[in-house]
mmCIF file of N, CA and C in Angstrom:
data_model
loop_
_atom_site.group_PDB
_atom_site.id
_atom_site.type_symbol
_atom_site.label_atom_id
_atom_site.label_comp_id
_atom_site.label_asym_id
_atom_site.label_seq_id
_atom_site.Cartn_x
_atom_site.Cartn_y
_atom_site.Cartn_z
ATOM 1 N N ASP D 1 93.268 -13.406 107.693
ATOM 2 C CA ASP D 1 92.337 -14.431 107.279
ATOM 3 C C ASP D 1 91.890 -15.208 108.515
ATOM 4 N N TYR D 2 90.602 -15.203 108.773
ATOM 5 C CA TYR D 2 90.070 -15.843 109.975
ATOM 6 C C TYR D 2 90.062 -17.366 109.885
ATOM 7 N N LYS D 3 90.461 -17.932 108.760
ATOM 8 C CA LYS D 3 90.580 -19.383 108.629
ATOM 9 C C LYS D 3 92.004 -19.849 108.912
ATOM 10 N N ASP D 4 92.926 -18.919 109.031
ATOM 11 C CA ASP D 4 94.319 -19.238 109.289
ATOM 12 C C ASP D 4 94.504 -19.551 110.771
ATOM 13 N N PRO D 5 94.924 -20.775 111.108
ATOM 14 C CA PRO D 5 95.072 -21.141 112.528
ATOM 15 C C PRO D 5 96.099 -20.278 113.268
ATOM 16 N N LYS D 6 97.136 -19.830 112.566
ATOM 17 C CA LYS D 6 98.142 -18.983 113.224
ATOM 18 C C LYS D 6 97.535 -17.630 113.589
ATOM 19 N N PHE D 7 96.728 -17.084 112.684
ATOM 20 C CA PHE D 7 96.086 -15.800 112.972
ATOM 21 C C PHE D 7 95.064 -15.959 114.095
ATOM 22 N N MET D 8 94.335 -17.054 114.098
ATOM 23 C CA MET D 8 93.361 -17.296 115.165
ATOM 24 C C MET D 8 94.079 -17.452 116.506
ATOM 25 N N ASN D 9 95.235 -18.099 116.495
ATOM 26 C CA ASN D 9 96.045 -18.225 117.706
ATOM 27 C C ASN D 9 96.494 -16.846 118.181
ATOM 28 N N TYR D 10 96.884 -16.011 117.226
ATOM 29 C CA TYR D 10 97.271 -14.634 117.544
ATOM 30 C C TYR D 10 96.114 -13.887 118.204
ATOM 31 N N LEU D 11 94.919 -13.993 117.630
ATOM 32 C CA LEU D 11 93.751 -13.306 118.197
ATOM 33 C C LEU D 11 93.452 -13.795 119.611
ATOM 34 N N THR D 12 93.666 -15.080 119.859
ATOM 35 C CA THR D 12 93.481 -15.620 121.205
ATOM 36 C C THR D 12 94.471 -14.989 122.170
ATOM 37 N N PHE D 13 95.726 -14.850 121.746
ATOM 38 C CA PHE D 13 96.734 -14.195 122.586
ATOM 39 C C PHE D 13 96.346 -12.745 122.889
ATOM 40 N N VAL D 14 95.903 -12.036 121.865
ATOM 41 C CA VAL D 14 95.520 -10.634 122.051
ATOM 42 C C VAL D 14 94.349 -10.531 123.019
ATOM 43 N N GLU D 15 93.357 -11.374 122.816
ATOM 44 C CA GLU D 15 92.192 -11.380 123.703
ATOM 45 C C GLU D 15 92.611 -11.680 125.140
ATOM 46 N N ASP D 16 93.449 -12.690 125.299
ATOM 47 C CA ASP D 16 93.927 -13.073 126.623
ATOM 48 C C ASP D 16 94.731 -11.940 127.251
ATOM 49 N N PHE D 17 95.585 -11.343 126.456
ATOM 50 C CA PHE D 17 96.465 -10.280 126.935
ATOM 51 C C PHE D 17 95.669 -9.054 127.399
ATOM 52 N N THR D 18 94.638 -8.704 126.642
ATOM 53 C CA THR D 18 93.884 -7.487 126.956
ATOM 54 C C THR D 18 92.765 -7.711 127.965
ATOM 55 N N SER D 19 92.361 -8.953 128.168
ATOM 56 C CA SER D 19 91.230 -9.209 129.069
ATOM 57 C C SER D 19 91.641 -9.350 130.528
ATOM 58 N N ARG D 20 92.906 -9.384 130.807
ATOM 59 C CA ARG D 20 93.368 -9.609 132.174
ATOM 60 C C ARG D 20 93.263 -8.380 133.067
ATOM 61 N N GLY D 21 93.039 -7.246 132.497
ATOM 62 C CA GLY D 21 92.998 -6.043 133.317
ATOM 63 C C GLY D 21 94.364 -5.408 133.421
ATOM 64 N N MET D 22 94.516 -4.591 134.450
ATOM 65 C CA MET D 22 95.732 -3.789 134.551
ATOM 66 C C MET D 22 96.659 -4.224 135.681
ATOM 67 N N TRP D 23 96.460 -5.413 136.222
ATOM 68 C CA TRP D 23 97.325 -5.837 137.329
ATOM 69 C C TRP D 23 98.800 -5.775 136.963
ATOM 70 N N GLY D 24 99.141 -6.241 135.798
ATOM 71 C CA GLY D 24 100.543 -6.257 135.385
ATOM 72 C C GLY D 24 101.113 -4.884 135.125
ATOM 73 N N GLN D 25 100.238 -3.903 134.896
ATOM 74 C CA GLN D 25 100.694 -2.539 134.642
ATOM 75 C C GLN D 25 100.675 -1.681 135.906
ATOM 76 N N LEU D 26 100.110 -2.216 136.958
ATOM 77 C CA LEU D 26 99.988 -1.464 138.201
ATOM 78 C C LEU D 26 101.328 -0.914 138.715
ATOM 79 N N PRO D 27 102.421 -1.698 138.665
ATOM 80 C CA PRO D 27 103.702 -1.150 139.140
ATOM 81 C C PRO D 27 104.187 0.073 138.353
ATOM 82 N N ASP D 28 103.700 0.252 137.121
ATOM 83 C CA ASP D 28 104.065 1.437 136.356
ATOM 84 C C ASP D 28 103.518 2.702 137.016
ATOM 85 N N PHE D 29 102.383 2.553 137.695
ATOM 86 C CA PHE D 29 101.724 3.696 138.331
ATOM 87 C C PHE D 29 101.983 3.765 139.826
ATOM 88 N N ILE D 30 102.066 2.597 140.451
ATOM 89 C CA ILE D 30 102.314 2.519 141.895
ATOM 90 C C ILE D 30 103.461 1.523 142.098
ATOM 91 N N PRO D 31 104.702 1.991 142.048
ATOM 92 C CA PRO D 31 105.865 1.096 142.083
ATOM 93 C C PRO D 31 105.899 0.112 143.252
ATOM 94 N N ALA D 32 105.384 0.485 144.392
ATOM 95 C CA ALA D 32 105.428 -0.407 145.566
ATOM 96 C C ALA D 32 104.633 -1.691 145.335
ATOM 97 N N THR D 33 103.674 -1.691 144.403
ATOM 98 C CA THR D 33 102.851 -2.884 144.165
ATOM 99 C C THR D 33 103.621 -4.012 143.483
ATOM 100 N N LYS D 34 104.810 -3.725 142.987
ATOM 101 C CA LYS D 34 105.580 -4.777 142.307
ATOM 102 C C LYS D 34 105.984 -5.905 143.256
ATOM 103 N N HIS D 35 105.854 -5.668 144.559
ATOM 104 C CA HIS D 35 106.215 -6.688 145.545
ATOM 105 C C HIS D 35 105.036 -7.583 145.916
ATOM 106 N N LEU D 36 103.841 -7.249 145.487
ATOM 107 C CA LEU D 36 102.662 -8.057 145.797
ATOM 108 C C LEU D 36 102.668 -9.323 144.941
ATOM 109 N N PRO D 37 102.437 -10.487 145.551
ATOM 110 C CA PRO D 37 102.476 -11.742 144.789
ATOM 111 C C PRO D 37 101.531 -11.766 143.588
ATOM 112 N N VAL D 38 100.317 -11.263 143.741
ATOM 113 C CA VAL D 38 99.364 -11.278 142.630
ATOM 114 C C VAL D 38 99.867 -10.424 141.461
ATOM 115 N N VAL D 39 100.508 -9.335 141.774
ATOM 116 C CA VAL D 39 101.048 -8.454 140.733
ATOM 117 C C VAL D 39 102.266 -9.106 140.084
ATOM 118 N N LYS D 40 103.140 -9.713 140.885
ATOM 119 C CA LYS D 40 104.318 -10.399 140.336
ATOM 120 C C LYS D 40 103.906 -11.484 139.341
ATOM 121 N N ARG D 41 102.893 -12.289 139.723
ATOM 122 C CA ARG D 41 102.416 -13.343 138.831
ATOM 123 C C ARG D 41 101.867 -12.765 137.533
ATOM 124 N N GLN D 42 101.096 -11.702 137.660
ATOM 125 C CA GLN D 42 100.477 -11.103 136.477
ATOM 126 C C GLN D 42 101.532 -10.492 135.549
ATOM 127 N N VAL D 43 102.533 -9.860 136.122
ATOM 128 C CA VAL D 43 103.617 -9.287 135.312
ATOM 129 C C VAL D 43 104.312 -10.399 134.531
ATOM 130 N N LYS D 44 104.564 -11.518 135.192
ATOM 131 C CA LYS D 44 105.225 -12.644 134.517
ATOM 132 C C LYS D 44 104.358 -13.199 133.385
ATOM 133 N N VAL D 45 103.066 -13.348 133.632
ATOM 134 C CA VAL D 45 102.150 -13.841 132.603
ATOM 135 C C VAL D 45 102.115 -12.878 131.425
ATOM 136 N N GLU D 46 102.044 -11.578 131.697
ATOM 137 C CA GLU D 46 102.012 -10.586 130.620
ATOM 138 C C GLU D 46 103.313 -10.568 129.830
ATOM 139 N N GLN D 47 104.438 -10.756 130.510
ATOM 140 C CA GLN D 47 105.714 -10.798 129.802
ATOM 141 C C GLN D 47 105.779 -12.012 128.876
ATOM 142 N N THR D 48 105.269 -13.141 129.346
ATOM 143 C CA THR D 48 105.235 -14.350 128.516
ATOM 144 C C THR D 48 104.337 -14.136 127.305
ATOM 145 N N SER D 49 103.162 -13.570 127.536
ATOM 146 C CA SER D 49 102.242 -13.295 126.426
ATOM 147 C C SER D 49 102.868 -12.330 125.429
ATOM 148 N N GLN D 50 103.516 -11.296 125.929
ATOM 149 C CA GLN D 50 104.150 -10.324 125.047
ATOM 150 C C GLN D 50 105.252 -10.975 124.232
ATOM 151 N N HIS D 51 105.996 -11.890 124.849
ATOM 152 C CA HIS D 51 107.047 -12.607 124.126
ATOM 153 C C HIS D 51 106.441 -13.436 122.984
ATOM 154 N N LEU D 52 105.335 -14.120 123.255
ATOM 155 C CA LEU D 52 104.674 -14.919 122.225
ATOM 156 C C LEU D 52 104.141 -14.039 121.094
ATOM 157 N N LEU D 53 103.598 -12.887 121.444
ATOM 158 C CA LEU D 53 103.114 -11.960 120.422
ATOM 159 C C LEU D 53 104.267 -11.422 119.587
ATOM 160 N N ASN D 54 105.364 -11.056 120.240
ATOM 161 C CA ASN D 54 106.533 -10.558 119.507
ATOM 162 C C ASN D 54 107.064 -11.614 118.544
ATOM 163 N N ASP D 55 107.039 -12.879 118.972
ATOM 164 C CA ASP D 55 107.473 -13.976 118.113
ATOM 165 C C ASP D 55 106.580 -14.061 116.874
ATOM 166 N N PHE D 56 105.276 -13.872 117.063
ATOM 167 C CA PHE D 56 104.340 -13.870 115.936
ATOM 168 C C PHE D 56 104.697 -12.760 114.954
ATOM 169 N N TYR D 57 104.958 -11.551 115.459
ATOM 170 C CA TYR D 57 105.279 -10.417 114.586
ATOM 171 C C TYR D 57 106.595 -10.649 113.850
ATOM 172 N N GLN D 58 107.586 -11.209 114.533
ATOM 173 C CA GLN D 58 108.876 -11.479 113.889
ATOM 174 C C GLN D 58 108.715 -12.483 112.754
ATOM 175 N N LYS D 59 107.956 -13.536 112.994
ATOM 176 C CA LYS D 59 107.726 -14.536 111.946
ATOM 177 C C LYS D 59 106.945 -13.937 110.776
ATOM 178 N N PHE D 60 105.999 -13.072 111.089
ATOM 179 C CA PHE D 60 105.206 -12.406 110.051
ATOM 180 C C PHE D 60 106.118 -11.577 109.148
ATOM 181 N N VAL D 61 107.016 -10.799 109.747
ATOM 182 C CA VAL D 61 107.940 -9.953 108.979
ATOM 183 C C VAL D 61 108.909 -10.822 108.182
ATOM 184 N N THR D 62 109.443 -11.866 108.791
ATOM 185 C CA THR D 62 110.380 -12.759 108.107
ATOM 186 C C THR D 62 109.731 -13.397 106.883
ATOM 187 N N LYS D 63 108.496 -13.870 107.051
ATOM 188 C CA LYS D 63 107.773 -14.486 105.927
ATOM 189 C C LYS D 63 107.513 -13.458 104.827
ATOM 190 N N HIS D 64 107.142 -12.260 105.222
ATOM 191 C CA HIS D 64 106.869 -11.206 104.238
ATOM 192 C C HIS D 64 108.145 -10.826 103.487
ATOM 193 N N LYS D 65 109.266 -10.760 104.192
ATOM 194 C CA LYS D 65 110.534 -10.415 103.541
ATOM 195 C C LYS D 65 110.940 -11.485 102.530
ATOM 196 N N ALA D 66 110.655 -12.744 102.857
ATOM 197 C CA ALA D 66 111.005 -13.838 101.949
ATOM 198 C C ALA D 66 110.197 -13.766 100.657
ATOM 199 N N MET D 67 108.986 -13.249 100.725
ATOM 200 C CA MET D 67 108.110 -13.159 99.547
ATOM 201 C C MET D 67 108.153 -11.772 98.896
ATOM 202 N N PHE D 68 108.958 -10.865 99.432
ATOM 203 C CA PHE D 68 108.988 -9.478 98.957
ATOM 204 C C PHE D 68 109.460 -9.384 97.514
ATOM 205 N N ASP D 69 108.700 -8.658 96.719
ATOM 206 C CA ASP D 69 109.044 -8.387 95.321
ATOM 207 C C ASP D 69 108.920 -6.878 95.117
ATOM 208 N N GLU D 70 110.030 -6.258 94.887
ATOM 209 C CA GLU D 70 110.088 -4.797 94.746
ATOM 210 C C GLU D 70 109.160 -4.270 93.645
ATOM 211 N N SER D 71 108.894 -5.086 92.648
ATOM 212 C CA SER D 71 108.041 -4.643 91.539
ATOM 213 C C SER D 71 106.558 -4.947 91.783
ATOM 214 N N ASP D 72 106.248 -5.589 92.907
ATOM 215 C CA ASP D 72 104.854 -5.930 93.216
ATOM 216 C C ASP D 72 104.556 -5.582 94.678
ATOM 217 N N ILE D 73 104.240 -4.318 94.933
ATOM 218 C CA ILE D 73 103.940 -3.856 96.291
ATOM 219 C C ILE D 73 102.472 -4.179 96.581
ATOM 220 N N ARG D 74 102.254 -5.140 97.478
ATOM 221 C CA ARG D 74 100.913 -5.658 97.747
ATOM 222 C C ARG D 74 100.203 -4.970 98.911
ATOM 223 N N ASP D 75 100.982 -4.461 99.862
ATOM 224 C CA ASP D 75 100.353 -3.942 101.072
ATOM 225 C C ASP D 75 101.311 -3.010 101.819
ATOM 226 N N PHE D 76 100.872 -2.600 102.993
ATOM 227 C CA PHE D 76 101.652 -1.697 103.836
ATOM 228 C C PHE D 76 103.035 -2.259 104.157
ATOM 229 N N VAL D 77 103.096 -3.549 104.454
ATOM 230 C CA VAL D 77 104.377 -4.170 104.827
ATOM 231 C C VAL D 77 105.352 -4.109 103.662
ATOM 232 N N ASP D 78 104.884 -4.404 102.463
ATOM 233 C CA ASP D 78 105.750 -4.304 101.285
ATOM 234 C C ASP D 78 106.228 -2.870 101.073
ATOM 235 N N ALA D 79 105.337 -1.913 101.256
ATOM 236 C CA ALA D 79 105.724 -0.501 101.102
ATOM 237 C C ALA D 79 106.791 -0.135 102.131
ATOM 238 N N PHE D 80 106.636 -0.616 103.349
ATOM 239 C CA PHE D 80 107.620 -0.360 104.397
ATOM 240 C C PHE D 80 108.962 -0.987 104.021
ATOM 241 N N LEU D 81 108.932 -2.237 103.565
ATOM 242 C CA LEU D 81 110.170 -2.923 103.182
ATOM 243 C C LEU D 81 110.866 -2.218 102.020
ATOM 244 N N LEU D 82 110.090 -1.716 101.067
ATOM 245 C CA LEU D 82 110.670 -0.979 99.940
ATOM 246 C C LEU D 82 111.356 0.289 100.429
ATOM 247 N N GLU D 83 110.685 1.019 101.296
ATOM 248 C CA GLU D 83 111.283 2.247 101.833
ATOM 249 C C GLU D 83 112.516 1.921 102.674
ATOM 250 N N SER D 84 112.457 0.839 103.409
ATOM 251 C CA SER D 84 113.605 0.405 104.204
ATOM 252 C C SER D 84 114.800 0.117 103.300
ATOM 253 N N LYS D 85 114.548 -0.543 102.190
ATOM 254 C CA LYS D 85 115.616 -0.854 101.236
ATOM 255 C C LYS D 85 116.211 0.427 100.659
ATOM 256 N N ARG D 86 115.355 1.391 100.353
ATOM 257 C CA ARG D 86 115.829 2.670 99.805
ATOM 258 C C ARG D 86 116.707 3.418 100.801
ATOM 259 N N ARG D 87 116.421 3.254 102.080
ATOM 260 C CA ARG D 87 117.125 4.019 103.114
ATOM 261 C C ARG D 87 118.200 3.218 103.843
ATOM 262 N N GLU D 88 118.511 2.019 103.395
ATOM 263 C CA GLU D 88 119.422 1.155 104.150
ATOM 264 C C GLU D 88 120.820 1.746 104.335
ATOM 265 N N GLU D 89 121.232 2.658 103.491
ATOM 266 C CA GLU D 89 122.553 3.278 103.632
ATOM 267 C C GLU D 89 122.560 4.452 104.612
ATOM 268 N N GLU D 90 121.385 4.946 104.972
ATOM 269 C CA GLU D 90 121.303 6.090 105.892
ATOM 270 C C GLU D 90 121.697 5.673 107.303
ATOM 271 N N GLU D 91 122.420 6.548 107.956
ATOM 272 C CA GLU D 91 122.892 6.267 109.313
ATOM 273 C C GLU D 91 121.740 6.250 110.319
ATOM 274 N N ASP D 92 120.777 7.138 110.157
ATOM 275 C CA ASP D 92 119.669 7.243 111.111
ATOM 276 C C ASP D 92 118.373 6.626 110.553
ATOM 277 N N ASN D 93 118.508 5.530 109.828
ATOM 278 C CA ASN D 93 117.367 4.857 109.223
ATOM 279 C C ASN D 93 116.458 4.292 110.316
ATOM 280 N N THR D 94 115.221 4.735 110.316
ATOM 281 C CA THR D 94 114.263 4.226 111.306
ATOM 282 C C THR D 94 113.369 3.139 110.710
ATOM 283 N N PHE D 95 113.607 2.772 109.477
ATOM 284 C CA PHE D 95 112.829 1.723 108.832
ATOM 285 C C PHE D 95 113.479 0.365 109.119
ATOM 286 N N THR D 96 113.388 -0.058 110.363
ATOM 287 C CA THR D 96 114.003 -1.305 110.813
ATOM 288 C C THR D 96 112.957 -2.403 110.950
ATOM 289 N N ASP D 97 113.429 -3.640 111.054
ATOM 290 C CA ASP D 97 112.505 -4.753 111.268
ATOM 291 C C ASP D 97 111.723 -4.568 112.562
ATOM 292 N N ARG D 98 112.405 -4.130 113.596
ATOM 293 C CA ARG D 98 111.729 -3.940 114.891
ATOM 294 C C ARG D 98 110.641 -2.864 114.780
ATOM 295 N N GLN D 99 110.932 -1.796 114.063
ATOM 296 C CA GLN D 99 109.933 -0.742 113.874
ATOM 297 C C GLN D 99 108.724 -1.289 113.115
ATOM 298 N N LEU D 100 108.980 -2.101 112.102
ATOM 299 C CA LEU D 100 107.894 -2.709 111.337
ATOM 300 C C LEU D 100 107.071 -3.634 112.226
ATOM 301 N N GLU D 101 107.732 -4.425 113.054
ATOM 302 C CA GLU D 101 107.020 -5.316 113.975
ATOM 303 C C GLU D 101 106.121 -4.520 114.921
ATOM 304 N N GLN D 102 106.622 -3.407 115.424
ATOM 305 C CA GLN D 102 105.830 -2.583 116.336
ATOM 306 C C GLN D 102 104.637 -1.951 115.621
ATOM 307 N N MET D 103 104.820 -1.569 114.371
ATOM 308 C CA MET D 103 103.705 -0.989 113.613
ATOM 309 C C MET D 103 102.639 -2.051 113.330
ATOM 310 N N ILE D 104 103.072 -3.262 113.014
ATOM 311 C CA ILE D 104 102.127 -4.349 112.794
ATOM 312 C C ILE D 104 101.382 -4.659 114.086
ATOM 313 N N GLU D 105 102.099 -4.664 115.189
ATOM 314 C CA GLU D 105 101.467 -4.892 116.498
ATOM 315 C C GLU D 105 100.388 -3.847 116.756
ATOM 316 N N THR D 106 100.686 -2.607 116.468
ATOM 317 C CA THR D 106 99.718 -1.530 116.680
ATOM 318 C C THR D 106 98.503 -1.703 115.769
ATOM 319 N N LEU D 107 98.756 -1.954 114.497
ATOM 320 C CA LEU D 107 97.651 -2.088 113.549
ATOM 321 C C LEU D 107 96.778 -3.315 113.832
ATOM 322 N N LEU D 108 97.405 -4.462 114.029
ATOM 323 C CA LEU D 108 96.639 -5.687 114.271
ATOM 324 C C LEU D 108 96.005 -5.693 115.661
ATOM 325 N N GLY D 109 96.810 -5.371 116.657
ATOM 326 C CA GLY D 109 96.305 -5.405 118.031
ATOM 327 C C GLY D 109 95.201 -4.408 118.271
ATOM 328 N N ALA D 110 95.445 -3.188 117.907
ATOM 329 C CA ALA D 110 94.429 -2.154 118.130
ATOM 330 C C ALA D 110 93.224 -2.389 117.247
ATOM 331 N N GLY D 111 93.462 -2.737 116.004
ATOM 332 C CA GLY D 111 92.343 -2.938 115.090
ATOM 333 C C GLY D 111 91.471 -4.117 115.465
ATOM 334 N N ALA D 112 92.078 -5.256 115.739
ATOM 335 C CA ALA D 112 91.309 -6.463 116.053
ATOM 336 C C ALA D 112 90.579 -6.326 117.375
ATOM 337 N N GLU D 113 91.274 -5.905 118.403
ATOM 338 C CA GLU D 113 90.653 -5.815 119.723
ATOM 339 C C GLU D 113 89.612 -4.699 119.786
ATOM 340 N N THR D 114 89.905 -3.564 119.206
ATOM 341 C CA THR D 114 88.948 -2.450 119.221
ATOM 342 C C THR D 114 87.675 -2.819 118.466
ATOM 343 N N THR D 115 87.838 -3.442 117.314
ATOM 344 C CA THR D 115 86.662 -3.858 116.536
ATOM 345 C C THR D 115 85.838 -4.882 117.305
ATOM 346 N N ALA D 116 86.494 -5.873 117.883
ATOM 347 C CA ALA D 116 85.779 -6.903 118.644
ATOM 348 C C ALA D 116 85.038 -6.296 119.827
ATOM 349 N N THR D 117 85.686 -5.405 120.552
ATOM 350 C CA THR D 117 85.050 -4.772 121.706
ATOM 351 C C THR D 117 83.870 -3.914 121.276
ATOM 352 N N THR D 118 84.023 -3.157 120.212
ATOM 353 C CA THR D 118 82.931 -2.318 119.708
ATOM 354 C C THR D 118 81.726 -3.179 119.307
ATOM 355 N N LEU D 119 81.988 -4.281 118.628
ATOM 356 C CA LEU D 119 80.894 -5.162 118.228
ATOM 357 C C LEU D 119 80.196 -5.781 119.439
ATOM 358 N N ARG D 120 80.983 -6.174 120.444
ATOM 359 C CA ARG D 120 80.375 -6.724 121.669
ATOM 360 C C ARG D 120 79.449 -5.704 122.321
ATOM 361 N N TRP D 121 79.941 -4.484 122.468
ATOM 362 C CA TRP D 121 79.127 -3.445 123.092
ATOM 363 C C TRP D 121 77.886 -3.120 122.259
ATOM 364 N N ALA D 122 78.026 -3.107 120.947
ATOM 365 C CA ALA D 122 76.869 -2.839 120.085
ATOM 366 C C ALA D 122 75.811 -3.929 120.252
ATOM 367 N N LEU D 123 76.239 -5.189 120.288
ATOM 368 C CA LEU D 123 75.299 -6.287 120.485
ATOM 369 C C LEU D 123 74.622 -6.212 121.853
ATOM 370 N N LEU D 124 75.405 -5.913 122.881
ATOM 371 C CA LEU D 124 74.828 -5.762 124.222
ATOM 372 C C LEU D 124 73.836 -4.611 124.281
ATOM 373 N N TYR D 125 74.172 -3.519 123.645
ATOM 374 C CA TYR D 125 73.284 -2.355 123.614
ATOM 375 C C TYR D 125 71.968 -2.715 122.925
ATOM 376 N N HIS D 126 72.085 -3.369 121.784
ATOM 377 C CA HIS D 126 70.867 -3.744 121.049
ATOM 378 C C HIS D 126 69.998 -4.717 121.844
ATOM 379 N N GLN D 127 70.655 -5.628 122.547
ATOM 380 C CA GLN D 127 69.923 -6.588 123.349
ATOM 381 C C GLN D 127 69.252 -5.889 124.547
ATOM 382 N N ALA D 128 69.982 -5.021 125.199
ATOM 383 C CA ALA D 128 69.468 -4.341 126.394
ATOM 384 C C ALA D 128 68.341 -3.356 126.072
ATOM 385 N N HIS D 129 68.415 -2.735 124.907
ATOM 386 C CA HIS D 129 67.441 -1.709 124.554
ATOM 387 C C HIS D 129 66.444 -2.170 123.499
ATOM 388 N N ASP D 130 66.442 -3.457 123.215
ATOM 389 C CA ASP D 130 65.498 -4.048 122.282
ATOM 390 C C ASP D 130 65.419 -3.274 120.966
ATOM 391 N N VAL D 131 66.594 -2.969 120.433
ATOM 392 C CA VAL D 131 66.675 -2.190 119.187
ATOM 393 C C VAL D 131 66.679 -3.120 117.992
#
């Protein structure tokens, strides 16, 4: 819901996180760059942003679990929680809270940012080509 201040705060974090470029990821490809001050700062900023995003996902899952009703499956998260409950006795159960948080991160992060970027490019294209 775009009127929810927490969700809008989340979108700001995602935008901020993705708009910085790849400085923080550079050491993954060129390990020697981890010693450069600009890269060190960027890695720290990205880690802080990632921590804030993870906190958002954890709170989202916690709130959803508190409202979970096995007889009223409302969305993907409820379906995941139901399956998790069914498999809780399994030794190799991969339906964990952390897995759910990562799936939400993928769905929200990729969906929101990809849609926003696509719309920006479409508007720029229309403006540039007078369509």
